[in-house]
Structures are given as structure tokens and as C-alpha cells.
Amino acid sequence: MKRSTNIGLLIAKADESIEAAGQLMEKGHYSFASSRAYYTMYYAAEAVLLHNGLQFKKHSAVISNFNKEYVKNGTFPQSMSRSFQKAFTLRAEGDYGLIPIDQEEAQLVITEAISFVGKVREYLVNAGYNLEEE
């Protein structure tokens, strides 16, 4: 499959993930909503890394290489790195911990995920990709 197709599929997956996060929020499933918000960022980061021909299997590698390739050079703001790392931590707490994520934390990470995927989408569109927003 072409790289541009895979990038589009990853962004579509990010869109679907944030939609699921919203639905989980409505049902009061804040831990799972936080997890979906993290995956929204993860899929968007995978897409933008693939733009550079980079693919990684480990979540930690996606996060560190997103920072290396795009944050350290100023392409994306440091706030995106902090949001991504915070979402990763919340996902682990929500998926594996016994203490649930509260509504306020979940809403914040969802808001940050929406911003994250929006900035990645804008970057990729400016790079020439045709990414329809769902």
C-alpha cells in the first residue's frame, strides 16, 4: 500500500478514536475515554512519522521519535509533546490501574487530543496530503 494511503488511514483511525472517546465520555467511562484520546494522538503521531518514512512498533519509540523529528526542531510546539506524554501516562493508569480517571482529567486529555490531531492534519495537508476530515 502507498505511504499516502497509510497516512490517510492512520488519520481516519485517529478521527474514529476521538469520536469513540466522546461516546465513552457521554457514558461516564472516563478511563476508557482517556485511553481512546491517547490513541488519537498515537495514530496521528504514527501518520506524521510515516510522512518521513519512519515506523515503530513500540509506543515509547513513537513518542520519542515524534519529539526528535518534530518537536525539537520546532515543527510542533513543546505543548504537544507534554500532552502526548501525559496522555500516555493516563492511558496506562486507566487501562492498568485500579483508580479511575476522573471526568475533568478525561475531558482535558480529549481536548488536547483534538488539538493534537488537528495540528498534525494541518501539517500533513500543507505537505500535500489529501485528508478529508470526518
mmCIF file of N, CA and C in Angstrom:
data_model
loop_
_atom_site.group_PDB
_atom_site.id
_atom_site.type_symbol
_atom_site.label_atom_id
_atom_site.label_comp_id
_atom_site.label_asym_id
_atom_site.label_seq_id
_atom_site.Cartn_x
_atom_site.Cartn_y
_atom_site.Cartn_z
ATOM 1 N N MET A 1 0.842 -1.179 0.000
ATOM 2 C CA MET A 1 0.000 0.000 0.000
ATOM 3 C C MET A 1 0.887 1.243 0.000
ATOM 4 N N LYS A 2 0.449 2.262 -0.686
ATOM 5 C CA LYS A 2 1.215 3.503 -0.760
ATOM 6 C C LYS A 2 1.282 4.194 0.598
ATOM 7 N N ARG A 3 2.393 4.878 0.812
ATOM 8 C CA ARG A 3 2.585 5.613 2.063
ATOM 9 C C ARG A 3 1.456 6.613 2.293
ATOM 10 N N SER A 4 1.050 7.337 1.251
ATOM 11 C CA SER A 4 -0.003 8.346 1.422
ATOM 12 C C SER A 4 -1.325 7.700 1.833
ATOM 13 N N THR A 5 -1.602 6.501 1.321
ATOM 14 C CA THR A 5 -2.812 5.776 1.716
ATOM 15 C C THR A 5 -2.755 5.426 3.190
ATOM 16 N N ASN A 6 -1.605 4.919 3.635
ATOM 17 C CA ASN A 6 -1.455 4.553 5.043
ATOM 18 C C ASN A 6 -1.569 5.768 5.957
ATOM 19 N N ILE A 7 -1.023 6.882 5.528
ATOM 20 C CA ILE A 7 -1.137 8.109 6.324
ATOM 21 C C ILE A 7 -2.603 8.501 6.450
ATOM 22 N N GLY A 8 -3.321 8.452 5.357
ATOM 23 C CA GLY A 8 -4.751 8.756 5.391
ATOM 24 C C GLY A 8 -5.523 7.803 6.287
ATOM 25 N N LEU A 9 -5.171 6.522 6.248
ATOM 26 C CA LEU A 9 -5.844 5.535 7.094
ATOM 27 C C LEU A 9 -5.552 5.778 8.572
ATOM 28 N N LEU A 10 -4.330 6.175 8.886
ATOM 29 C CA LEU A 10 -3.983 6.473 10.279
ATOM 30 C C LEU A 10 -4.740 7.700 10.786
ATOM 31 N N ILE A 11 -4.858 8.717 9.952
ATOM 32 C CA ILE A 11 -5.615 9.903 10.364
ATOM 33 C C ILE A 11 -7.098 9.549 10.524
ATOM 34 N N ALA A 12 -7.624 8.713 9.639
ATOM 35 C CA ALA A 12 -9.018 8.267 9.782
ATOM 36 C C ALA A 12 -9.202 7.487 11.083
ATOM 37 N N LYS A 13 -8.207 6.687 11.430
ATOM 38 C CA LYS A 13 -8.262 5.932 12.684
ATOM 39 C C LYS A 13 -8.221 6.877 13.884
ATOM 40 N N ALA A 14 -7.424 7.933 13.787
ATOM 41 C CA ALA A 14 -7.374 8.945 14.851
ATOM 42 C C ALA A 14 -8.739 9.617 14.994
ATOM 43 N N ASP A 15 -9.368 9.936 13.870
ATOM 44 C CA ASP A 15 -10.700 10.554 13.899
ATOM 45 C C ASP A 15 -11.724 9.627 14.561
ATOM 46 N N GLU A 16 -11.666 8.356 14.208
ATOM 47 C CA GLU A 16 -12.589 7.381 14.792
ATOM 48 C C GLU A 16 -12.335 7.221 16.293
ATOM 49 N N SER A 17 -11.075 7.249 16.666
ATOM 50 C CA SER A 17 -10.707 7.093 18.070
ATOM 51 C C SER A 17 -11.214 8.254 18.922
ATOM 52 N N ILE A 18 -11.107 9.473 18.405
ATOM 53 C CA ILE A 18 -11.584 10.621 19.193
ATOM 54 C C ILE A 18 -13.113 10.622 19.263
ATOM 55 N N GLU A 19 -13.756 10.147 18.219
ATOM 56 C CA GLU A 19 -15.215 10.009 18.258
ATOM 57 C C GLU A 19 -15.620 9.003 19.339
ATOM 58 N N ALA A 20 -14.900 7.886 19.403
ATOM 59 C CA ALA A 20 -15.172 6.876 20.435
ATOM 60 C C ALA A 20 -14.922 7.443 21.831
ATOM 61 N N ALA A 21 -13.887 8.263 21.968
ATOM 62 C CA ALA A 21 -13.597 8.887 23.266
ATOM 63 C C ALA A 21 -14.783 9.732 23.726
ATOM 64 N N GLY A 22 -15.360 10.483 22.810
ATOM 65 C CA GLY A 22 -16.522 11.301 23.146
ATOM 66 C C GLY A 22 -17.714 10.457 23.570
ATOM 67 N N GLN A 23 -17.932 9.358 22.872
ATOM 68 C CA GLN A 23 -19.040 8.471 23.221
ATOM 69 C C GLN A 23 -18.825 7.836 24.596
ATOM 70 N N LEU A 24 -17.585 7.455 24.885
ATOM 71 C CA LEU A 24 -17.270 6.883 26.197
ATOM 72 C C LEU A 24 -17.449 7.918 27.307
ATOM 73 N N MET A 25 -17.088 9.172 27.017
ATOM 74 C CA MET A 25 -17.295 10.251 27.994
ATOM 75 C C MET A 25 -18.775 10.389 28.328
ATOM 76 N N GLU A 26 -19.610 10.375 27.299
ATOM 77 C CA GLU A 26 -21.053 10.522 27.500
ATOM 78 C C GLU A 26 -21.618 9.437 28.408
ATOM 79 N N LYS A 27 -21.006 8.268 28.373
ATOM 80 C CA LYS A 27 -21.472 7.149 29.196
ATOM 81 C C LYS A 27 -20.791 7.112 30.561
ATOM 82 N N GLY A 28 -19.884 8.070 30.807
ATOM 83 C CA GLY A 28 -19.207 8.119 32.096
ATOM 84 C C GLY A 28 -18.024 7.182 32.234
ATOM 85 N N HIS A 29 -17.540 6.656 31.111
ATOM 86 C CA HIS A 29 -16.393 5.741 31.117
ATOM 87 C C HIS A 29 -15.109 6.549 30.887
ATOM 88 N N TYR A 30 -14.715 7.300 31.902
ATOM 89 C CA TYR A 30 -13.639 8.279 31.758
ATOM 90 C C TYR A 30 -12.272 7.645 31.529
ATOM 91 N N SER A 31 -11.996 6.526 32.170
ATOM 92 C CA SER A 31 -10.704 5.864 31.968
ATOM 93 C C SER A 31 -10.560 5.400 30.521
ATOM 94 N N PHE A 32 -11.617 4.794 29.998
ATOM 95 C CA PHE A 32 -11.560 4.303 28.628
ATOM 96 C C PHE A 32 -11.577 5.452 27.620
ATOM 97 N N ALA A 33 -12.259 6.524 27.951
ATOM 98 C CA ALA A 33 -12.243 7.715 27.095
ATOM 99 C C ALA A 33 -10.834 8.288 27.020
ATOM 100 N N SER A 34 -10.135 8.296 28.147
ATOM 101 C CA SER A 34 -8.751 8.783 28.182
ATOM 102 C C SER A 34 -7.849 7.917 27.320
ATOM 103 N N SER A 35 -8.067 6.616 27.371
ATOM 104 C CA SER A 35 -7.283 5.695 26.551
ATOM 105 C C SER A 35 -7.494 5.980 25.064
ATOM 106 N N ARG A 36 -8.737 6.174 24.665
ATOM 107 C CA ARG A 36 -9.031 6.477 23.257
ATOM 108 C C ARG A 36 -8.426 7.815 22.849
ATOM 109 N N ALA A 37 -8.415 8.780 23.759
ATOM 110 C CA ALA A 37 -7.797 10.074 23.453
ATOM 111 C C ALA A 37 -6.301 9.897 23.212
ATOM 112 N N TYR A 38 -5.662 9.074 24.035
ATOM 113 C CA TYR A 38 -4.240 8.784 23.814
ATOM 114 C C TYR A 38 -4.045 8.178 22.429
ATOM 115 N N TYR A 39 -4.863 7.189 22.091
ATOM 116 C CA TYR A 39 -4.698 6.537 20.788
ATOM 117 C C TYR A 39 -4.953 7.501 19.633
ATOM 118 N N THR A 40 -5.782 8.489 19.836
ATOM 119 C CA THR A 40 -5.954 9.530 18.823
ATOM 120 C C THR A 40 -4.610 10.187 18.529
ATOM 121 N N MET A 41 -3.900 10.564 19.588
ATOM 122 C CA MET A 41 -2.579 11.180 19.427
ATOM 123 C C MET A 41 -1.586 10.192 18.835
ATOM 124 N N TYR A 42 -1.637 8.964 19.301
ATOM 125 C CA TYR A 42 -0.710 7.927 18.834
ATOM 126 C C TYR A 42 -0.848 7.710 17.322
ATOM 127 N N TYR A 43 -2.070 7.546 16.839
ATOM 128 C CA TYR A 43 -2.280 7.332 15.402
ATOM 129 C C TYR A 43 -1.845 8.555 14.590
ATOM 130 N N ALA A 44 -2.121 9.747 15.102
ATOM 131 C CA ALA A 44 -1.692 10.967 14.411
ATOM 132 C C ALA A 44 -0.170 11.053 14.369
ATOM 133 N N ALA A 45 0.479 10.710 15.476
ATOM 134 C CA ALA A 45 1.946 10.718 15.511
ATOM 135 C C ALA A 45 2.510 9.675 14.552
ATOM 136 N N GLU A 46 1.899 8.494 14.504
ATOM 137 C CA GLU A 46 2.338 7.477 13.545
ATOM 138 C C GLU A 46 2.223 8.005 12.115
ATOM 139 N N ALA A 47 1.140 8.706 11.823
ATOM 140 C CA ALA A 47 0.928 9.240 10.476
ATOM 141 C C ALA A 47 2.010 10.239 10.099
ATOM 142 N N VAL A 48 2.314 11.163 10.985
ATOM 143 C CA VAL A 48 3.298 12.195 10.654
ATOM 144 C C VAL A 48 4.710 11.601 10.600
ATOM 145 N N LEU A 49 4.983 10.593 11.416
ATOM 146 C CA LEU A 49 6.285 9.917 11.324
ATOM 147 C C LEU A 49 6.400 9.152 10.008
ATOM 148 N N LEU A 50 5.308 8.538 9.579
ATOM 149 C CA LEU A 50 5.312 7.818 8.306
ATOM 150 C C LEU A 50 5.588 8.767 7.144
ATOM 151 N N HIS A 51 5.164 10.007 7.269
ATOM 152 C CA HIS A 51 5.480 11.031 6.264
ATOM 153 C C HIS A 51 6.992 11.096 6.029
ATOM 154 N N ASN A 52 7.770 10.873 7.082
ATOM 155 C CA ASN A 52 9.238 10.838 6.974
ATOM 156 C C ASN A 52 9.762 9.433 6.721
ATOM 157 N N GLY A 53 8.869 8.482 6.453
ATOM 158 C CA GLY A 53 9.287 7.114 6.191
ATOM 159 C C GLY A 53 9.641 6.330 7.443
ATOM 160 N N LEU A 54 9.188 6.806 8.593
ATOM 161 C CA LEU A 54 9.531 6.168 9.866
ATOM 162 C C LEU A 54 8.339 5.402 10.428
ATOM 163 N N GLN A 55 8.607 4.171 10.872
ATOM 164 C CA GLN A 55 7.588 3.345 11.514
ATOM 165 C C GLN A 55 8.210 2.663 12.725
ATOM 166 N N PHE A 56 7.440 2.552 13.785
ATOM 167 C CA PHE A 56 7.926 1.957 15.026
ATOM 168 C C PHE A 56 6.852 1.059 15.612
ATOM 169 N N LYS A 57 7.282 0.018 16.295
ATOM 170 C CA LYS A 57 6.345 -0.921 16.915
ATOM 171 C C LYS A 57 5.991 -0.523 18.346
ATOM 172 N N LYS A 58 6.941 0.061 19.062
ATOM 173 C CA LYS A 58 6.724 0.384 20.474
ATOM 174 C C LYS A 58 6.161 1.795 20.638
ATOM 175 N N HIS A 59 5.252 1.916 21.559
ATOM 176 C CA HIS A 59 4.657 3.226 21.842
ATOM 177 C C HIS A 59 5.726 4.228 22.267
ATOM 178 N N SER A 60 6.653 3.792 23.101
ATOM 179 C CA SER A 60 7.712 4.696 23.571
ATOM 180 C C SER A 60 8.559 5.195 22.408
ATOM 181 N N ALA A 61 8.758 4.361 21.398
ATOM 182 C CA ALA A 61 9.540 4.774 20.227
ATOM 183 C C ALA A 61 8.774 5.799 19.395
ATOM 184 N N VAL A 62 7.469 5.635 19.280
ATOM 185 C CA VAL A 62 6.654 6.614 18.550
ATOM 186 C C VAL A 62 6.727 7.964 19.258
ATOM 187 N N ILE A 63 6.576 7.955 20.576
ATOM 188 C CA ILE A 63 6.615 9.202 21.341
ATOM 189 C C ILE A 63 7.980 9.866 21.233
ATOM 190 N N SER A 64 9.047 9.104 21.461
ATOM 191 C CA SER A 64 10.387 9.714 21.450
ATOM 192 C C SER A 64 10.775 10.197 20.060
ATOM 193 N N ASN A 65 10.387 9.470 19.026
ATOM 194 C CA ASN A 65 10.734 9.904 17.672
ATOM 195 C C ASN A 65 9.859 11.048 17.188
ATOM 196 N N PHE A 66 8.629 11.134 17.651
ATOM 197 C CA PHE A 66 7.808 12.313 17.364
ATOM 198 C C PHE A 66 8.507 13.548 17.931
ATOM 199 N N ASN A 67 8.974 13.430 19.164
ATOM 200 C CA ASN A 67 9.691 14.547 19.794
ATOM 201 C C ASN A 67 10.971 14.881 19.035
ATOM 202 N N LYS A 68 11.726 13.864 18.691
ATOM 203 C CA LYS A 68 13.009 14.054 17.999
ATOM 204 C C LYS A 68 12.820 14.681 16.616
ATOM 205 N N GLU A 69 11.855 14.170 15.865
ATOM 206 C CA GLU A 69 11.671 14.592 14.474
ATOM 207 C C GLU A 69 10.884 15.898 14.317
ATOM 208 N N TYR A 70 9.991 16.181 15.269
ATOM 209 C CA TYR A 70 9.061 17.286 15.044
ATOM 210 C C TYR A 70 8.999 18.343 16.139
ATOM 211 N N VAL A 71 9.308 17.979 17.367
ATOM 212 C CA VAL A 71 9.210 18.960 18.453
ATOM 213 C C VAL A 71 10.539 19.671 18.651
ATOM 214 N N LYS A 72 11.615 18.911 18.667
ATOM 215 C CA LYS A 72 12.933 19.522 18.914
ATOM 216 C C LYS A 72 13.309 20.544 17.852
ATOM 217 N N ASN A 73 12.831 20.352 16.632
ATOM 218 C CA ASN A 73 13.158 21.309 15.563
ATOM 219 C C ASN A 73 12.126 22.436 15.445
ATOM 220 N N GLY A 74 11.103 22.413 16.296
ATOM 221 C CA GLY A 74 10.119 23.489 16.310
ATOM 222 C C GLY A 74 8.958 23.331 15.345
ATOM 223 N N THR A 75 8.888 22.213 14.626
ATOM 224 C CA THR A 75 7.761 21.998 13.717
ATOM 225 C C THR A 75 6.443 22.007 14.486
ATOM 226 N N PHE A 76 6.439 21.329 15.620
ATOM 227 C CA PHE A 76 5.288 21.320 16.515
ATOM 228 C C PHE A 76 5.724 21.868 17.864
ATOM 229 N N PRO A 77 4.807 22.507 18.597
ATOM 230 C CA PRO A 77 5.170 23.107 19.885
ATOM 231 C C PRO A 77 5.436 22.059 20.968
ATOM 232 N N GLN A 78 6.220 22.462 21.935
ATOM 233 C CA GLN A 78 6.547 21.609 23.080
ATOM 234 C C GLN A 78 5.282 21.144 23.799
ATOM 235 N N SER A 79 4.248 21.954 23.765
ATOM 236 C CA SER A 79 2.994 21.583 24.435
ATOM 237 C C SER A 79 2.418 20.281 23.873
ATOM 238 N N MET A 80 2.650 20.002 22.595
ATOM 239 C CA MET A 80 2.166 18.748 22.012
ATOM 240 C C MET A 80 2.908 17.562 22.609
ATOM 241 N N SER A 81 4.193 17.725 22.835
ATOM 242 C CA SER A 81 4.984 16.667 23.463
ATOM 243 C C SER A 81 4.476 16.390 24.874
ATOM 244 N N ARG A 82 4.238 17.452 25.627
ATOM 245 C CA ARG A 82 3.737 17.289 27.001
ATOM 246 C C ARG A 82 2.361 16.619 27.003
ATOM 247 N N SER A 83 1.496 17.032 26.098
ATOM 248 C CA SER A 83 0.158 16.436 26.016
ATOM 249 C C SER A 83 0.229 14.955 25.666
ATOM 250 N N PHE A 84 1.093 14.621 24.719
ATOM 251 C CA PHE A 84 1.248 13.234 24.277
ATOM 252 C C PHE A 84 1.761 12.373 25.431
ATOM 253 N N GLN A 85 2.768 12.857 26.127
ATOM 254 C CA GLN A 85 3.332 12.107 27.253
ATOM 255 C C GLN A 85 2.306 11.968 28.382
ATOM 256 N N LYS A 86 1.578 13.035 28.662
ATOM 257 C CA LYS A 86 0.550 12.986 29.710
ATOM 258 C C LYS A 86 -0.548 11.990 29.332
ATOM 259 N N ALA A 87 -0.946 11.989 28.070
ATOM 260 C CA ALA A 87 -1.972 11.055 27.604
ATOM 261 C C ALA A 87 -1.486 9.614 27.714
ATOM 262 N N PHE A 88 -0.212 9.386 27.410
ATOM 263 C CA PHE A 88 0.377 8.051 27.525
ATOM 264 C C PHE A 88 0.300 7.562 28.973
ATOM 265 N N THR A 89 0.635 8.447 29.905
ATOM 266 C CA THR A 89 0.591 8.107 31.330
ATOM 267 C C THR A 89 -0.847 7.836 31.776
ATOM 268 N N LEU A 90 -1.776 8.680 31.357
ATOM 269 C CA LEU A 90 -3.188 8.479 31.712
ATOM 270 C C LEU A 90 -3.732 7.185 31.130
ATOM 271 N N ARG A 91 -3.324 6.878 29.914
ATOM 272 C CA ARG A 91 -3.778 5.625 29.293
ATOM 273 C C ARG A 91 -3.336 4.438 30.126
ATOM 274 N N ALA A 92 -2.080 4.439 30.556
ATOM 275 C CA ALA A 92 -1.576 3.338 31.377
ATOM 276 C C ALA A 92 -2.334 3.263 32.705
ATOM 277 N N GLU A 93 -2.563 4.417 33.320
ATOM 278 C CA GLU A 93 -3.311 4.442 34.587
ATOM 279 C C GLU A 93 -4.742 3.943 34.382
ATOM 280 N N GLY A 94 -5.363 4.385 33.305
ATOM 281 C CA GLY A 94 -6.743 3.997 33.034
ATOM 282 C C GLY A 94 -6.888 2.543 32.640
ATOM 283 N N ASP A 95 -5.945 2.037 31.856
ATOM 284 C CA ASP A 95 -6.028 0.657 31.383
ATOM 285 C C ASP A 95 -5.566 -0.352 32.429
ATOM 286 N N TYR A 96 -4.565 0.004 33.220
ATOM 287 C CA TYR A 96 -3.947 -0.972 34.115
ATOM 288 C C TYR A 96 -4.121 -0.656 35.597
ATOM 289 N N GLY A 97 -4.415 0.586 35.921
ATOM 290 C CA GLY A 97 -4.542 0.975 37.323
ATOM 291 C C GLY A 97 -5.920 0.669 37.883
ATOM 292 N N LEU A 98 -6.019 0.732 39.184
ATOM 293 C CA LEU A 98 -7.292 0.473 39.853
ATOM 294 C C LEU A 98 -8.062 1.748 40.163
ATOM 295 N N ILE A 99 -7.360 2.872 40.208
ATOM 296 C CA ILE A 99 -8.013 4.147 40.495
ATOM 297 C C ILE A 99 -8.479 4.751 39.173
ATOM 298 N N PRO A 100 -9.775 4.999 39.036
ATOM 299 C CA PRO A 100 -10.286 5.506 37.757
ATOM 300 C C PRO A 100 -9.850 6.947 37.476
ATOM 301 N N ILE A 101 -9.816 7.268 36.202
ATOM 302 C CA ILE A 101 -9.551 8.635 35.747
ATOM 303 C C ILE A 101 -10.836 9.435 35.971
ATOM 304 N N ASP A 102 -10.694 10.661 36.469
ATOM 305 C CA ASP A 102 -11.904 11.450 36.714
ATOM 306 C C ASP A 102 -12.338 12.205 35.450
ATOM 307 N N GLN A 103 -13.538 12.740 35.508
ATOM 308 C CA GLN A 103 -14.145 13.407 34.355
ATOM 309 C C GLN A 103 -13.302 14.581 33.868
ATOM 310 N N GLU A 104 -12.795 15.371 34.787
ATOM 311 C CA GLU A 104 -12.013 16.554 34.412
ATOM 312 C C GLU A 104 -10.732 16.171 33.669
ATOM 313 N N GLU A 105 -10.019 15.165 34.180
ATOM 314 C CA GLU A 105 -8.794 14.704 33.513
ATOM 315 C C GLU A 105 -9.110 14.168 32.122
ATOM 316 N N ALA A 106 -10.172 13.378 32.040
ATOM 317 C CA ALA A 106 -10.549 12.789 30.755
ATOM 318 C C ALA A 106 -10.921 13.870 29.747
ATOM 319 N N GLN A 107 -11.688 14.858 30.172
ATOM 320 C CA GLN A 107 -12.090 15.932 29.260
ATOM 321 C C GLN A 107 -10.881 16.719 28.775
ATOM 322 N N LEU A 108 -9.935 16.967 29.668
ATOM 323 C CA LEU A 108 -8.732 17.705 29.291
ATOM 324 C C LEU A 108 -7.923 16.941 28.249
ATOM 325 N N VAL A 109 -7.722 15.637 28.454
ATOM 326 C CA VAL A 109 -6.921 14.874 27.503
ATOM 327 C C VAL A 109 -7.647 14.747 26.160
ATOM 328 N N ILE A 110 -8.961 14.698 26.170
ATOM 329 C CA ILE A 110 -9.719 14.672 24.913
ATOM 330 C C ILE A 110 -9.550 15.995 24.168
ATOM 331 N N THR A 111 -9.648 17.092 24.880
ATOM 332 C CA THR A 111 -9.446 18.411 24.267
ATOM 333 C C THR A 111 -8.047 18.512 23.666
ATOM 334 N N GLU A 112 -7.053 18.031 24.395
ATOM 335 C CA GLU A 112 -5.677 18.063 23.897
ATOM 336 C C GLU A 112 -5.502 17.145 22.691
ATOM 337 N N ALA A 113 -6.185 16.004 22.688
ATOM 338 C CA ALA A 113 -6.098 15.081 21.551
ATOM 339 C C ALA A 113 -6.712 15.695 20.296
ATOM 340 N N ILE A 114 -7.821 16.396 20.453
ATOM 341 C CA ILE A 114 -8.455 17.073 19.311
ATOM 342 C C ILE A 114 -7.498 18.105 18.725
ATOM 343 N N SER A 115 -6.851 18.868 19.583
ATOM 344 C CA SER A 115 -5.872 19.860 19.133
ATOM 345 C C SER A 115 -4.682 19.182 18.456
ATOM 346 N N PHE A 116 -4.195 18.106 19.050
ATOM 347 C CA PHE A 116 -3.036 17.376 18.538
ATOM 348 C C PHE A 116 -3.297 16.885 17.114
ATOM 349 N N VAL A 117 -4.397 16.174 16.926
ATOM 350 C CA VAL A 117 -4.684 15.625 15.599
ATOM 351 C C VAL A 117 -4.979 16.750 14.608
ATOM 352 N N GLY A 118 -5.550 17.840 15.071
ATOM 353 C CA GLY A 118 -5.792 18.983 14.189
ATOM 354 C C GLY A 118 -4.501 19.586 13.664
ATOM 355 N N LYS A 119 -3.512 19.728 14.542
ATOM 356 C CA LYS A 119 -2.217 20.283 14.125
ATOM 357 C C LYS A 119 -1.484 19.331 13.192
ATOM 358 N N VAL A 120 -1.558 18.031 13.485
ATOM 359 C CA VAL A 120 -0.917 17.049 12.607
ATOM 360 C C VAL A 120 -1.604 17.048 11.245
ATOM 361 N N ARG A 121 -2.937 17.079 11.233
ATOM 362 C CA ARG A 121 -3.680 17.102 9.967
ATOM 363 C C ARG A 121 -3.283 18.331 9.136
ATOM 364 N N GLU A 122 -3.231 19.491 9.781
ATOM 365 C CA GLU A 122 -2.854 20.723 9.084
ATOM 366 C C GLU A 122 -1.452 20.599 8.478
ATOM 367 N N TYR A 123 -0.522 20.054 9.237
ATOM 368 C CA TYR A 123 0.846 19.861 8.748
ATOM 369 C C TYR A 123 0.849 18.946 7.519
ATOM 370 N N LEU A 124 0.131 17.836 7.609
ATOM 371 C CA LEU A 124 0.125 16.871 6.507
ATOM 372 C C LEU A 124 -0.586 17.423 5.273
ATOM 373 N N VAL A 125 -1.658 18.172 5.465
ATOM 374 C CA VAL A 125 -2.343 18.811 4.329
ATOM 375 C C VAL A 125 -1.396 19.805 3.660
ATOM 376 N N ASN A 126 -0.683 20.584 4.467
ATOM 377 C CA ASN A 126 0.296 21.531 3.911
ATOM 378 C C ASN A 126 1.441 20.821 3.203
ATOM 379 N N ALA A 127 1.694 19.566 3.590
ATOM 380 C CA ALA A 127 2.734 18.765 2.936
ATOM 381 C C ALA A 127 2.210 18.089 1.672
ATOM 382 N N GLY A 128 0.912 18.287 1.369
ATOM 383 C CA GLY A 128 0.369 17.789 0.113
ATOM 384 C C GLY A 128 -0.558 16.594 0.206
ATOM 385 N N TYR A 129 -0.867 16.145 1.405
ATOM 386 C CA TYR A 129 -1.770 15.003 1.553
ATOM 387 C C TYR A 129 -3.216 15.476 1.509
ATOM 388 N N ASN A 130 -4.062 14.669 0.887
ATOM 389 C CA ASN A 130 -5.492 14.955 0.823
ATOM 390 C C ASN A 130 -6.162 14.183 1.955
ATOM 391 N N LEU A 131 -6.436 14.867 3.042
ATOM 392 C CA LEU A 131 -7.011 14.224 4.226
ATOM 393 C C LEU A 131 -8.379 14.819 4.498
ATOM 394 N N GLU A 132 -9.390 14.071 4.197
ATOM 395 C CA GLU A 132 -10.759 14.516 4.448
ATOM 396 C C GLU A 132 -11.059 14.347 5.924
ATOM 397 N N GLU A 133 -11.576 15.386 6.544
ATOM 398 C CA GLU A 133 -11.976 15.303 7.947
ATOM 399 C C GLU A 133 -13.369 14.707 8.007
ATOM 400 N N GLU A 134 -13.507 13.710 8.887
ATOM 401 C CA GLU A 134 -14.806 13.033 9.009
ATOM 402 C C GLU A 134 -15.724 13.762 9.931
#
